[in-house]
PDB file of C-alpha atoms and ligand atoms in Angstrom:
ATOM      1  CA  UNK A 988     144.813 157.476 112.518  1.00  0.00           C
ATOM      2  CA  UNK A 989     146.961 159.583 110.529  1.00  0.00           C
ATOM      3  CA  UNK A 990     146.032 156.988 108.028  1.00  0.00           C
ATOM      4  CA  UNK A 991     142.089 156.303 109.275  1.00  0.00           C
ATOM      5  CA  UNK A 992     141.699 160.114 109.964  1.00  0.00           C
ATOM      6  CA  UNK A 993     141.984 161.830 106.678  1.00  0.00           C
ATOM      7  CA  UNK A 994     140.133 158.885 104.871  1.00  0.00           C
ATOM      8  CA  UNK A 995     137.091 158.828 106.688  1.00  0.00           C
ATOM      9  CA  UNK A 996     136.730 162.744 106.808  1.00  0.00           C
ATOM     10  CA  UNK A 997     137.035 162.529 103.078  1.00  0.00           C
ATOM     11  CA  UNK A 998     134.538 159.719 102.914  1.00  0.00           C
ATOM     12  CA  UNK A 999     131.813 161.609 105.069  1.00  0.00           C
ATOM     13  CA  UNK A1000     132.739 164.932 103.139  1.00  0.00           C
ATOM     14  CA  UNK A1001     131.451 163.233  99.654  1.00  0.00           C
ATOM     15  CA  UNK A1002     128.703 161.151 101.441  1.00  0.00           C
ATOM     16  CA  UNK A1003     127.456 162.218 104.489  1.00  0.00           C
ATOM     17  CA  UNK A1004     128.038 158.424 106.314  1.00  0.00           C
ATOM     18  CA  UNK A1005     131.018 156.617 105.993  1.00  0.00           C
ATOM     19  CA  UNK A1006     131.158 152.885 107.504  1.00  0.00           C
ATOM     20  CA  UNK A1007     134.368 151.052 108.174  1.00  0.00           C
ATOM     21  CA  UNK A1008     135.424 147.811 110.044  1.00  0.00           C
ATOM     22  CA  UNK A1009     137.446 147.918 113.477  1.00  0.00           C
ATOM     23  CA  UNK A1010     138.950 145.498 115.891  1.00  0.00           C
ATOM     24  CA  UNK A1011     136.305 145.504 118.331  1.00  0.00           C
ATOM     25  CA  UNK A1012     137.111 147.862 121.208  1.00  0.00           C
ATOM     26  CA  UNK A1013     135.471 145.313 123.874  1.00  0.00           C
ATOM     27  CA  UNK A1014     138.148 142.862 123.253  1.00  0.00           C
ATOM     28  CA  UNK A1015     141.239 145.423 124.022  1.00  0.00           C
ATOM     29  CA  UNK A1016     140.813 146.844 127.478  1.00  0.00           C
ATOM     30  CA  UNK A1017     144.483 147.645 129.137  1.00  0.00           C
ATOM     31  CA  UNK A1018     146.056 148.001 125.518  1.00  0.00           C
ATOM     32  CA  UNK A1019     146.635 151.536 124.662  1.00  0.00           C
ATOM     33  CA  UNK A1020     145.542 153.104 121.485  1.00  0.00           C
ATOM     34  CA  UNK A1021     147.398 151.685 118.243  1.00  0.00           C
ATOM     35  CA  UNK A1022     148.867 148.243 120.307  1.00  0.00           C
ATOM     36  CA  UNK A1023     148.486 145.307 118.214  1.00  0.00           C
ATOM     37  CA  UNK A1024     145.732 142.716 118.571  1.00  0.00           C
ATOM     38  CA  UNK A1025     145.151 139.332 116.343  1.00  0.00           C
ATOM     39  CA  UNK A1026     142.090 141.508 115.019  1.00  0.00           C
ATOM     40  CA  UNK A1027     144.041 144.452 114.191  1.00  0.00           C
ATOM     41  CA  UNK A1028     145.068 147.376 115.953  1.00  0.00           C
ATOM     42  CA  UNK A1029     143.378 148.131 119.416  1.00  0.00           C
ATOM     43  CA  UNK A1030     141.548 151.504 119.593  1.00  0.00           C
ATOM     44  CA  UNK A1031     139.190 152.366 122.718  1.00  0.00           C
ATOM     45  CA  UNK A1032     135.460 153.543 121.782  1.00  0.00           C
ATOM     46  CA  UNK A1033     136.662 157.055 123.226  1.00  0.00           C
ATOM     47  CA  UNK A1034     138.706 157.176 120.165  1.00  0.00           C
ATOM     48  CA  UNK A1035     135.996 156.770 117.409  1.00  0.00           C
ATOM     49  CA  UNK A1036     133.472 158.916 119.454  1.00  0.00           C
ATOM     50  CA  UNK A1037     136.158 161.857 119.648  1.00  0.00           C
ATOM     51  CA  UNK A1038     137.009 161.149 115.775  1.00  0.00           C
ATOM     52  CA  UNK A1039     133.311 161.309 115.087  1.00  0.00           C
ATOM     53  CA  UNK A1040     132.673 165.045 116.952  1.00  0.00           C
ATOM     54  CA  UNK A1041     135.871 166.524 115.313  1.00  0.00           C
ATOM     55  CA  UNK A1042     134.498 165.381 111.746  1.00  0.00           C
ATOM     56  CA  UNK A1043     131.206 166.472 112.723  1.00  0.00           C
ATOM     57  CA  UNK A1044     129.354 163.259 112.794  1.00  0.00           C
ATOM     58  CA  UNK A1045     127.605 161.130 115.039  1.00  0.00           C
ATOM     59  CA  UNK A1046     128.733 158.067 115.873  1.00  0.00           C
ATOM     60  CA  UNK A1047     126.040 155.547 115.274  1.00  0.00           C
ATOM     61  CA  UNK A1048     125.209 152.208 117.033  1.00  0.00           C
ATOM     62  CA  UNK A1049     128.059 149.500 115.941  1.00  0.00           C
ATOM     63  CA  UNK A1050     127.230 145.957 114.191  1.00  0.00           C
ATOM     64  CA  UNK A1051     129.179 143.233 114.482  1.00  0.00           C
ATOM     65  CA  UNK A1052     131.589 142.317 111.575  1.00  0.00           C
ATOM     66  CA  UNK A1053     132.816 139.036 112.047  1.00  0.00           C
ATOM     67  CA  UNK A1054     135.170 136.932 114.853  1.00  0.00           C
ATOM     68  CA  UNK A1055     136.493 140.336 116.842  1.00  0.00           C
ATOM     69  CA  UNK A1056     135.800 143.110 114.545  1.00  0.00           C
ATOM     70  CA  UNK A1057     132.858 145.363 114.373  1.00  0.00           C
ATOM     71  CA  UNK A1058     131.176 147.663 111.933  1.00  0.00           C
ATOM     72  CA  UNK A1059     131.419 151.872 113.042  1.00  0.00           C
ATOM     73  CA  UNK A1060     129.466 154.158 111.324  1.00  0.00           C
ATOM     74  CA  UNK A1061     129.677 157.943 111.335  1.00  0.00           C
ATOM     75  CA  UNK A1062     126.749 160.045 110.027  1.00  0.00           C
ATOM     76  CA  UNK A1063     127.485 163.873 109.680  1.00  0.00           C
ATOM     77  CA  UNK A1064     125.486 165.995 111.751  1.00  0.00           C
ATOM     78  CA  UNK A1065     122.492 167.471 110.064  1.00  0.00           C
ATOM     79  CA  UNK A1066     123.092 171.277 109.675  1.00  0.00           C
ATOM     80  CA  UNK A1067     120.559 172.611 112.159  1.00  0.00           C
ATOM     81  CA  UNK A1068     121.080 176.233 113.921  1.00  0.00           C
ATOM     82  CA  UNK A1069     122.381 176.772 117.509  1.00  0.00           C
ATOM     83  CA  UNK A1070     120.033 175.987 119.869  1.00  0.00           C
ATOM     84  CA  UNK A1071     119.977 179.697 121.147  1.00  0.00           C
ATOM     85  CA  UNK A1072     119.749 180.993 117.584  1.00  0.00           C
ATOM     86  CA  UNK A1073     116.309 181.775 117.971  1.00  0.00           C
ATOM     87  CA  UNK A1074     116.973 183.193 121.961  1.00  0.00           C
ATOM     88  CA  UNK A1075     116.216 181.438 125.296  1.00  0.00           C
ATOM     89  CA  UNK A1076     112.807 181.071 125.542  1.00  0.00           C
ATOM     90  CA  UNK A1077     111.007 177.624 126.891  1.00  0.00           C
ATOM     91  CA  UNK A1078     109.623 176.902 123.382  1.00  0.00           C
ATOM     92  CA  UNK A1079     112.805 177.694 121.667  1.00  0.00           C
ATOM     93  CA  UNK A1080     115.237 174.818 120.793  1.00  0.00           C
ATOM     94  CA  UNK A1081     117.110 175.645 123.980  1.00  0.00           C
ATOM     95  CA  UNK A1082     114.454 174.935 126.391  1.00  0.00           C
ATOM     96  CA  UNK A1083     115.024 171.378 125.366  1.00  0.00           C
ATOM     97  CA  UNK A1084     118.182 171.040 126.238  1.00  0.00           C
ATOM     98  CA  UNK A1085     118.977 169.498 129.584  1.00  0.00           C
ATOM     99  CA  UNK A1086     122.505 169.673 130.781  1.00  0.00           C
ATOM    100  CA  UNK A1087     122.315 167.912 133.913  1.00  0.00           C
ATOM    101  CA  UNK A1088     121.784 164.637 130.900  1.00  0.00           C
ATOM    102  CA  UNK A1089     125.830 165.643 130.839  1.00  0.00           C
ATOM    103  CA  UNK A1090     127.202 162.867 133.050  1.00  0.00           C
ATOM    104  CA  UNK A1091     130.562 164.857 133.601  1.00  0.00           C
ATOM    105  CA  UNK A1092     128.146 167.955 134.277  1.00  0.00           C
ATOM    106  CA  UNK A1093     126.085 166.366 136.658  1.00  0.00           C
ATOM    107  CA  UNK A1094     128.979 165.179 138.744  1.00  0.00           C
ATOM    108  CA  UNK A1095     131.048 168.291 138.852  1.00  0.00           C
ATOM    109  CA  UNK A1096     128.323 170.318 139.469  1.00  0.00           C
ATOM    110  CA  UNK A1097     126.791 168.130 142.353  1.00  0.00           C
ATOM    111  CA  UNK A1098     130.524 168.334 143.426  1.00  0.00           C
ATOM    112  CA  UNK A1099     130.975 171.892 143.389  1.00  0.00           C
ATOM    113  CA  UNK A1100     127.639 172.385 144.981  1.00  0.00           C
ATOM    114  CA  UNK A1101     128.783 170.024 147.827  1.00  0.00           C
ATOM    115  CA  UNK A1102     132.089 172.321 148.075  1.00  0.00           C
ATOM    116  CA  UNK A1103     130.188 175.799 148.551  1.00  0.00           C
ATOM    117  CA  UNK A1104     127.686 173.918 150.574  1.00  0.00           C
ATOM    118  CA  UNK A1105     125.023 176.582 151.617  1.00  0.00           C
ATOM    119  CA  UNK A1106     123.168 175.741 155.360  1.00  0.00           C
ATOM    120  CA  UNK A1107     120.195 174.879 155.871  1.00  0.00           C
ATOM    121  CA  UNK A1108     118.070 177.414 155.644  1.00  0.00           C
ATOM    122  CA  UNK A1109     120.478 179.446 153.446  1.00  0.00           C
ATOM    123  CA  UNK A1110     119.991 181.518 150.473  1.00  0.00           C
ATOM    124  CA  UNK A1111     121.117 180.682 146.624  1.00  0.00           C
ATOM    125  CA  UNK A1112     121.056 183.172 144.025  1.00  0.00           C
ATOM    126  CA  UNK A1113     120.749 181.802 140.156  1.00  0.00           C
ATOM    127  CA  UNK A1114     121.814 184.222 138.032  1.00  0.00           C
ATOM    128  CA  UNK A1115     120.789 183.693 134.345  1.00  0.00           C
ATOM    129  CA  UNK A1116     118.559 180.660 135.449  1.00  0.00           C
ATOM    130  CA  UNK A1117     116.537 180.497 132.203  1.00  0.00           C
ATOM    131  CA  UNK A1118     113.769 177.749 132.631  1.00  0.00           C
ATOM    132  CA  UNK A1119     115.714 176.954 136.378  1.00  0.00           C
ATOM    133  CA  UNK A1120     116.247 172.944 135.132  1.00  0.00           C
ATOM    134  CA  UNK A1121     120.089 173.615 136.999  1.00  0.00           C
ATOM    135  CA  UNK A1122     118.115 174.323 140.092  1.00  0.00           C
ATOM    136  CA  UNK A1123     117.024 170.293 139.827  1.00  0.00           C
ATOM    137  CA  UNK A1124     120.708 169.536 141.123  1.00  0.00           C
ATOM    138  CA  UNK A1125     120.275 171.360 144.504  1.00  0.00           C
ATOM    139  CA  UNK A1126     117.713 168.720 145.879  1.00  0.00           C
ATOM    140  CA  UNK A1127     120.587 166.096 144.580  1.00  0.00           C
ATOM    141  CA  UNK A1128     123.380 167.449 145.977  1.00  0.00           C
ATOM    142  CA  UNK A1129     121.578 168.547 149.654  1.00  0.00           C
ATOM    143  CA  UNK A1130     118.210 165.811 149.462  1.00  0.00           C
ATOM    144  CA  UNK A1131     115.491 167.611 151.764  1.00  0.00           C
ATOM    145  CA  UNK A1132     117.827 170.710 152.521  1.00  0.00           C
ATOM    146  CA  UNK A1133     115.515 173.819 153.136  1.00  0.00           C
ATOM    147  CA  UNK A1134     116.840 176.450 150.772  1.00  0.00           C
ATOM    148  CA  UNK A1135     115.805 179.722 149.923  1.00  0.00           C
ATOM    149  CA  UNK A1136     115.972 179.972 146.324  1.00  0.00           C
ATOM    150  CA  UNK A1137     116.040 183.009 144.045  1.00  0.00           C
ATOM    151  CA  UNK A1138     116.353 183.289 140.126  1.00  0.00           C
ATOM    152  CA  UNK A1139     117.082 186.355 138.266  1.00  0.00           C
ATOM    153  CA  UNK A1140     116.842 186.216 134.061  1.00  0.00           C
ATOM    154  CA  UNK A1141     115.754 188.635 131.410  1.00  0.00           C
ATOM    155  CA  UNK A1142     113.471 186.457 129.782  1.00  0.00           C
ATOM    156  CA  UNK A1143     110.280 187.022 131.049  1.00  0.00           C
ATOM    157  CA  UNK A1144     109.072 183.465 129.326  1.00  0.00           C
ATOM    158  CA  UNK A1145     111.523 181.310 130.381  1.00  0.00           C
ATOM    159  CA  UNK A1146     111.400 182.723 134.033  1.00  0.00           C
ATOM    160  CA  UNK A1147     107.232 181.331 133.780  1.00  0.00           C
ATOM    161  CA  UNK A1148     108.380 177.886 133.122  1.00  0.00           C
ATOM    162  CA  UNK A1149     110.872 178.080 135.998  1.00  0.00           C
ATOM    163  CA  UNK A1150     108.215 179.200 138.621  1.00  0.00           C
ATOM    164  CA  UNK A1151     106.257 176.171 137.230  1.00  0.00           C
ATOM    165  CA  UNK A1152     109.262 174.043 137.570  1.00  0.00           C
ATOM    166  CA  UNK A1153     110.089 175.333 141.106  1.00  0.00           C
ATOM    167  CA  UNK A1154     106.973 176.918 142.756  1.00  0.00           C
ATOM    168  CA  UNK A1155     108.968 177.525 145.951  1.00  0.00           C
ATOM    169  CA  UNK A1156     111.917 179.920 144.615  1.00  0.00           C
ATOM    170  CA  UNK A1157     111.256 183.300 143.861  1.00  0.00           C
ATOM    171  CA  UNK A1158     111.944 184.668 140.181  1.00  0.00           C
ATOM    172  CA  UNK A1159     112.607 187.769 139.357  1.00  0.00           C
ATOM    173  CA  UNK A1160     113.290 189.598 135.696  1.00  0.00           C
ATOM    174  CA  UNK A1161     116.217 191.459 136.001  1.00  0.00           C
ATOM    175  CA  UNK A1162     119.365 192.426 134.541  1.00  0.00           C
ATOM    176  CA  UNK A1163     122.561 190.889 136.183  1.00  0.00           C
ATOM    177  CA  UNK A1164     123.881 194.156 135.568  1.00  0.00           C
ATOM    178  CA  UNK A1165     121.521 196.014 137.947  1.00  0.00           C
ATOM    179  CA  UNK A1166     120.935 193.848 140.587  1.00  0.00           C
ATOM    180  CA  UNK A1167     119.143 196.054 143.315  1.00  0.00           C
ATOM    181  CA  UNK A1168     121.075 195.786 146.854  1.00  0.00           C
ATOM    182  CA  UNK A1169     117.393 194.675 148.312  1.00  0.00           C
ATOM    183  CA  UNK A1170     118.334 191.412 146.784  1.00  0.00           C
ATOM    184  CA  UNK A1171     119.991 190.620 150.019  1.00  0.00           C
ATOM    185  CA  UNK A1172     122.961 188.791 150.417  1.00  0.00           C
ATOM    186  CA  UNK A1173     123.357 184.782 149.545  1.00  0.00           C
ATOM    187  CA  UNK A1174     125.496 182.076 150.580  1.00  0.00           C
ATOM    188  CA  UNK A1175     125.743 180.201 147.229  1.00  0.00           C
ATOM    189  CA  UNK A1176     125.718 182.252 144.078  1.00  0.00           C
ATOM    190  CA  UNK A1177     125.170 180.334 140.574  1.00  0.00           C
ATOM    191  CA  UNK A1178     126.215 182.146 137.040  1.00  0.00           C
ATOM    192  CA  UNK A1179     126.130 179.487 134.478  1.00  0.00           C
ATOM    193  CA  UNK A1180     126.914 180.175 130.893  1.00  0.00           C
ATOM    194  CA  UNK A1181     125.757 183.719 131.351  1.00  0.00           C
ATOM    195  CA  UNK A1182     129.378 185.509 131.850  1.00  0.00           C
ATOM    196  CA  UNK A1183     130.282 185.776 128.084  1.00  0.00           C
ATOM    197  CA  UNK A1184     126.536 187.063 127.156  1.00  0.00           C
ATOM    198  CA  UNK A1185     126.545 190.474 125.358  1.00  0.00           C
ATOM    199  CA  UNK A1186     126.390 193.261 127.614  1.00  0.00           C
ATOM    200  CA  UNK A1187     127.716 191.472 130.781  1.00  0.00           C
ATOM    201  CA  UNK A1188     130.600 192.715 131.939  1.00  0.00           C
ATOM    202  CA  UNK A1189     132.629 189.787 134.340  1.00  0.00           C
ATOM    203  CA  UNK A1190     134.909 191.591 136.396  1.00  0.00           C
ATOM    204  CA  UNK A1191     132.432 194.275 137.503  1.00  0.00           C
ATOM    205  CA  UNK A1192     129.482 192.121 138.167  1.00  0.00           C
ATOM    206  CA  UNK A1193     131.815 189.358 140.358  1.00  0.00           C
ATOM    207  CA  UNK A1194     133.166 192.355 142.237  1.00  0.00           C
ATOM    208  CA  UNK A1195     129.796 193.448 142.767  1.00  0.00           C
ATOM    209  CA  UNK A1196     128.636 189.880 143.955  1.00  0.00           C
ATOM    210  CA  UNK A1197     131.808 189.820 146.351  1.00  0.00           C
ATOM    211  CA  UNK A1198     130.891 193.392 147.790  1.00  0.00           C
ATOM    212  CA  UNK A1199     127.162 193.034 147.599  1.00  0.00           C
ATOM    213  CA  UNK A1200     125.257 189.764 147.298  1.00  0.00           C
ATOM    214  CA  UNK A1201     127.765 187.244 149.410  1.00  0.00           C
ATOM    215  CA  UNK A1202     127.554 186.492 152.781  1.00  0.00           C
ATOM    216  CA  UNK A1203     131.242 186.023 154.613  1.00  0.00           C
ATOM    217  CA  UNK A1204     130.741 182.196 154.503  1.00  0.00           C
ATOM    218  CA  UNK A1205     129.134 182.418 151.057  1.00  0.00           C
ATOM    219  CA  UNK A1206     130.980 180.511 147.922  1.00  0.00           C
ATOM    220  CA  UNK A1207     130.031 180.995 143.583  1.00  0.00           C
ATOM    221  CA  UNK A1208     129.996 178.731 140.798  1.00  0.00           C
ATOM    222  CA  UNK A1209     130.471 180.285 137.837  1.00  0.00           C
ATOM    223  CA  UNK A1210     130.036 178.039 134.366  1.00  0.00           C
ATOM    224  CA  UNK A1211     131.755 178.857 131.351  1.00  0.00           C
ATOM    225  CA  UNK A1212     130.654 176.609 127.984  1.00  0.00           C
ATOM    226  CA  UNK A1213     133.450 174.584 126.363  1.00  0.00           C
ATOM    227  CA  UNK A1214     130.979 173.202 123.726  1.00  0.00           C
ATOM    228  CA  UNK A1215     128.414 173.562 121.415  1.00  0.00           C
ATOM    229  CA  UNK A1216     125.702 171.824 120.696  1.00  0.00           C
ATOM    230  CA  UNK A1217     125.279 170.441 116.948  1.00  0.00           C
ATOM    231  CA  UNK A1218     122.488 168.441 115.870  1.00  0.00           C
ATOM    232  CA  UNK A1219     121.508 167.920 119.187  1.00  0.00           C
ATOM    233  CA  UNK A1220     124.761 166.588 120.428  1.00  0.00           C
ATOM    234  CA  UNK A1221     127.526 168.162 122.482  1.00  0.00           C
ATOM    235  CA  UNK A1222     130.567 168.969 121.047  1.00  0.00           C
ATOM    236  CA  UNK A1223     133.747 169.956 122.889  1.00  0.00           C
ATOM    237  CA  UNK A1224     135.372 173.027 122.692  1.00  0.00           C
ATOM    238  CA  UNK A1225     134.402 176.608 123.206  1.00  0.00           C
ATOM    239  CA  UNK A1226     133.680 178.402 119.732  1.00  0.00           C
ATOM    240  CA  UNK A1227     134.825 182.456 119.302  1.00  0.00           C
ATOM    241  CA  UNK A1228     133.204 184.249 116.387  1.00  0.00           C
ATOM    242  CA  UNK A1229     134.623 183.756 112.835  1.00  0.00           C
ATOM    243  CA  UNK A1230     136.835 181.105 114.139  1.00  0.00           C
ATOM    244  CA  UNK A1231     135.991 178.062 111.820  1.00  0.00           C
ATOM    245  CA  UNK A1232     137.421 175.679 114.756  1.00  0.00           C
ATOM    246  CA  UNK A1233     137.179 175.255 118.399  1.00  0.00           C
ATOM    247  CA  UNK A1234     139.465 177.719 119.845  1.00  0.00           C
ATOM    248  CA  UNK A1235     139.881 177.939 124.034  1.00  0.00           C
ATOM    249  CA  UNK A1236     141.319 181.576 124.397  1.00  0.00           C
ATOM    250  CA  UNK A1237     138.344 183.478 125.488  1.00  0.00           C
ATOM    251  CA  UNK A1238     137.225 180.510 127.940  1.00  0.00           C
ATOM    252  CA  UNK A1239     140.659 180.381 129.524  1.00  0.00           C
ATOM    253  CA  UNK A1240     141.378 184.371 130.013  1.00  0.00           C
ATOM    254  CA  UNK A1241     137.627 184.690 131.487  1.00  0.00           C
ATOM    255  CA  UNK A1242     138.740 181.557 133.959  1.00  0.00           C
ATOM    256  CA  UNK A1243     141.584 182.428 134.137  1.00  0.00           C
ATOM    257  CA  UNK A1244     140.522 186.521 135.385  1.00  0.00           C
ATOM    258  CA  UNK A1245     137.850 185.359 137.353  1.00  0.00           C
ATOM    259  CA  UNK A1246     140.260 182.839 139.429  1.00  0.00           C
ATOM    260  CA  UNK A1247     142.947 185.484 140.026  1.00  0.00           C
ATOM    261  CA  UNK A1248     139.994 188.155 140.982  1.00  0.00           C
ATOM    262  CA  UNK A1249     138.544 185.803 143.880  1.00  0.00           C
ATOM    263  CA  UNK A1250     141.418 184.599 144.811  1.00  0.00           C
ATOM    264  CA  UNK A1251     142.844 188.415 145.463  1.00  0.00           C
ATOM    265  CA  UNK A1252     140.107 188.654 147.591  1.00  0.00           C
ATOM    266  CA  UNK A1253     140.433 185.540 149.692  1.00  0.00           C
ATOM    267  CA  UNK A1254     138.669 182.684 148.241  1.00  0.00           C
ATOM    268  CA  UNK A1255     140.114 179.043 147.246  1.00  0.00           C
ATOM    269  CA  UNK A1256     139.067 178.625 143.921  1.00  0.00           C
ATOM    270  CA  UNK A1257     138.939 175.205 142.342  1.00  0.00           C
ATOM    271  CA  UNK A1258     138.199 174.493 138.155  1.00  0.00           C
ATOM    272  CA  UNK A1259     136.723 171.799 136.934  1.00  0.00           C
ATOM    273  CA  UNK A1260     134.272 170.034 134.080  1.00  0.00           C
ATOM    274  CA  UNK A1261     134.901 169.194 130.547  1.00  0.00           C
ATOM    275  CA  UNK A1262     132.050 170.679 128.377  1.00  0.00           C
ATOM    276  CA  UNK A1263     131.144 173.365 130.858  1.00  0.00           C
ATOM    277  CA  UNK A1264     133.946 174.710 132.678  1.00  0.00           C
ATOM    278  CA  UNK A1265     132.891 175.045 136.263  1.00  0.00           C
ATOM    279  CA  UNK A1266     134.749 177.491 138.520  1.00  0.00           C
ATOM    280  CA  UNK A1267     134.012 177.189 142.639  1.00  0.00           C
ATOM    281  CA  UNK A1268     135.152 179.192 145.285  1.00  0.00           C
ATOM    282  CA  UNK A1269     134.737 179.371 148.328  1.00  0.00           C
ATOM    283  CA  UNK A1270     136.139 181.501 151.559  1.00  0.00           C
ATOM    284  CA  UNK A1271     139.726 180.669 152.103  1.00  0.00           C
ATOM    285  CA  UNK A1272     139.479 180.220 155.951  1.00  0.00           C
ATOM    286  CA  UNK A1273     136.467 177.549 155.194  1.00  0.00           C
ATOM    287  CA  UNK A1274     137.776 174.055 155.603  1.00  0.00           C
ATOM    288  CA  UNK A1275     137.666 172.292 152.006  1.00  0.00           C
ATOM    289  CA  UNK A1276     135.091 169.383 152.183  1.00  0.00           C
ATOM    290  CA  UNK A1277     135.964 166.079 150.873  1.00  0.00           C
ATOM    291  CA  UNK A1278     133.653 163.197 149.573  1.00  0.00           C
ATOM    292  CA  UNK A1279     131.781 165.711 147.435  1.00  0.00           C
ATOM    293  CA  UNK A1280     130.799 163.277 144.652  1.00  0.00           C
ATOM    294  CA  UNK A1281     127.041 162.032 143.827  1.00  0.00           C
TER     295      UNK A1281
HETATM  296  C1  LIG B1523     122.959 180.277 127.564  1.00  0.00           C
HETATM  297  S1  LIG B1523     121.985 180.805 129.000  1.00  0.00           S
HETATM  298  C2  LIG B1523     122.383 180.107 129.985  1.00  0.00           C
HETATM  299  C3  LIG B1523     120.893 179.333 131.100  1.00  0.00           C
HETATM  300  C4  LIG B1523     121.328 178.425 132.159  1.00  0.00           C
HETATM  301  N1  LIG B1523     122.159 179.005 132.723  1.00  0.00           N
HETATM  302  C5  LIG B1523     121.951 177.204 132.068  1.00  0.00           C
HETATM  303  O1  LIG B1523     123.315 177.090 132.056  1.00  0.00           O
HETATM  304  O2  LIG B1523     121.936 176.558 131.275  1.00  0.00           O
HETATM  305  C6  LIG B1523     122.077 182.301 129.308  1.00  0.00           C
HETATM  306  C7  LIG B1523     120.791 182.866 130.054  1.00  0.00           C
HETATM  307  O3  LIG B1523     120.939 184.076 130.930  1.00  0.00           O
HETATM  308  C8  LIG B1523     120.032 185.149 130.171  1.00  0.00           C
HETATM  309  N2  LIG B1523     120.919 186.209 130.374  1.00  0.00           N
HETATM  310  C9  LIG B1523     121.449 186.614 129.365  1.00  0.00           C
HETATM  311  N3  LIG B1523     121.781 188.058 129.775  1.00  0.00           N
HETATM  312  C10 LIG B1523     121.375 188.435 131.050  1.00  0.00           C
HETATM  313  C11 LIG B1523     121.514 189.730 131.727  1.00  0.00           C
HETATM  314  N4  LIG B1523     122.037 190.512 131.540  1.00  0.00           N
HETATM  315  N5  LIG B1523     120.587 189.590 132.908  1.00  0.00           N
HETATM  316  C12 LIG B1523     119.659 188.533 133.142  1.00  0.00           C
HETATM  317  N6  LIG B1523     119.854 187.529 132.637  1.00  0.00           N
HETATM  318  C13 LIG B1523     120.616 187.462 131.566  1.00  0.00           C
HETATM  319  C14 LIG B1523     119.469 184.475 128.839  1.00  0.00           C
HETATM  320  O4  LIG B1523     118.138 185.157 128.994  1.00  0.00           O
HETATM  321  C15 LIG B1523     119.612 183.124 129.375  1.00  0.00           C
HETATM  322  O5  LIG B1523     118.217 182.400 129.971  1.00  0.00           O
END
């Protein structure tokens, strides 16, 4: 890999696309990456997918290249702006993003929802809910369970789209920094990809949620992005302003602070996920549910 990596990078930089042949990964299950096969050194597809992501490229559909080998083609991402560069309206590129298409997010989010397990008839508060796509997972996690859902966001166009998607829920155009006590208490509070938004002060918001908006048995699910969209695909690793490469420092600090604060106030905390790190918290006195998977 130490030879392949710089060579592939150089070709990609020069031509925007590179093709090479490798042993068919299909023929090597059980081998570790780099182990010898009659057709060359085995490497699984995940290695080529990671290499593509690292070098800023799509991994195109592989083609046969003779006995035991395949052509691998990487094509550099087009230099498109971040989907949220133009804001979070439903007509912006952000409106095309469906997080439930990411299998790790889907699985870990459903697990986290089931861990918190709002009771039938319970109340759910979704902060920074945008167009309400994440609320689709409630029916997946709790088929047929009646829940009262309240969504909050600053973006009125996104809220109109959320209302059309979830006619039975209520949506409010509010700043999460100024939630009125009249919103009441909830059995589940969601805040996905919200806490690092400009103007949101995580510690203050989490402490207000704990004190004013959670029922005694209620829990939270907090999502922290650990990826950016590049030319339509998820690229691993949180990005910090003015850093050329992904850097997880801020993500690690925010997750650690949230975890520590919640544990100090009597919650059990679980940290899962990949492209979005999910922190779920339930009261320490509650039994930890098992068999949560979708
Ligand atoms: C990155 S998007 C995440 C949307 C959705 N939760 C998701 O995970 O896909 C952040 C959302 O939070 C909203 N937002 C940012 N700051 C906010 C604030 N202070 N109060 C309410 N909503 C806010 C934005 O309008 C946007 O819809």
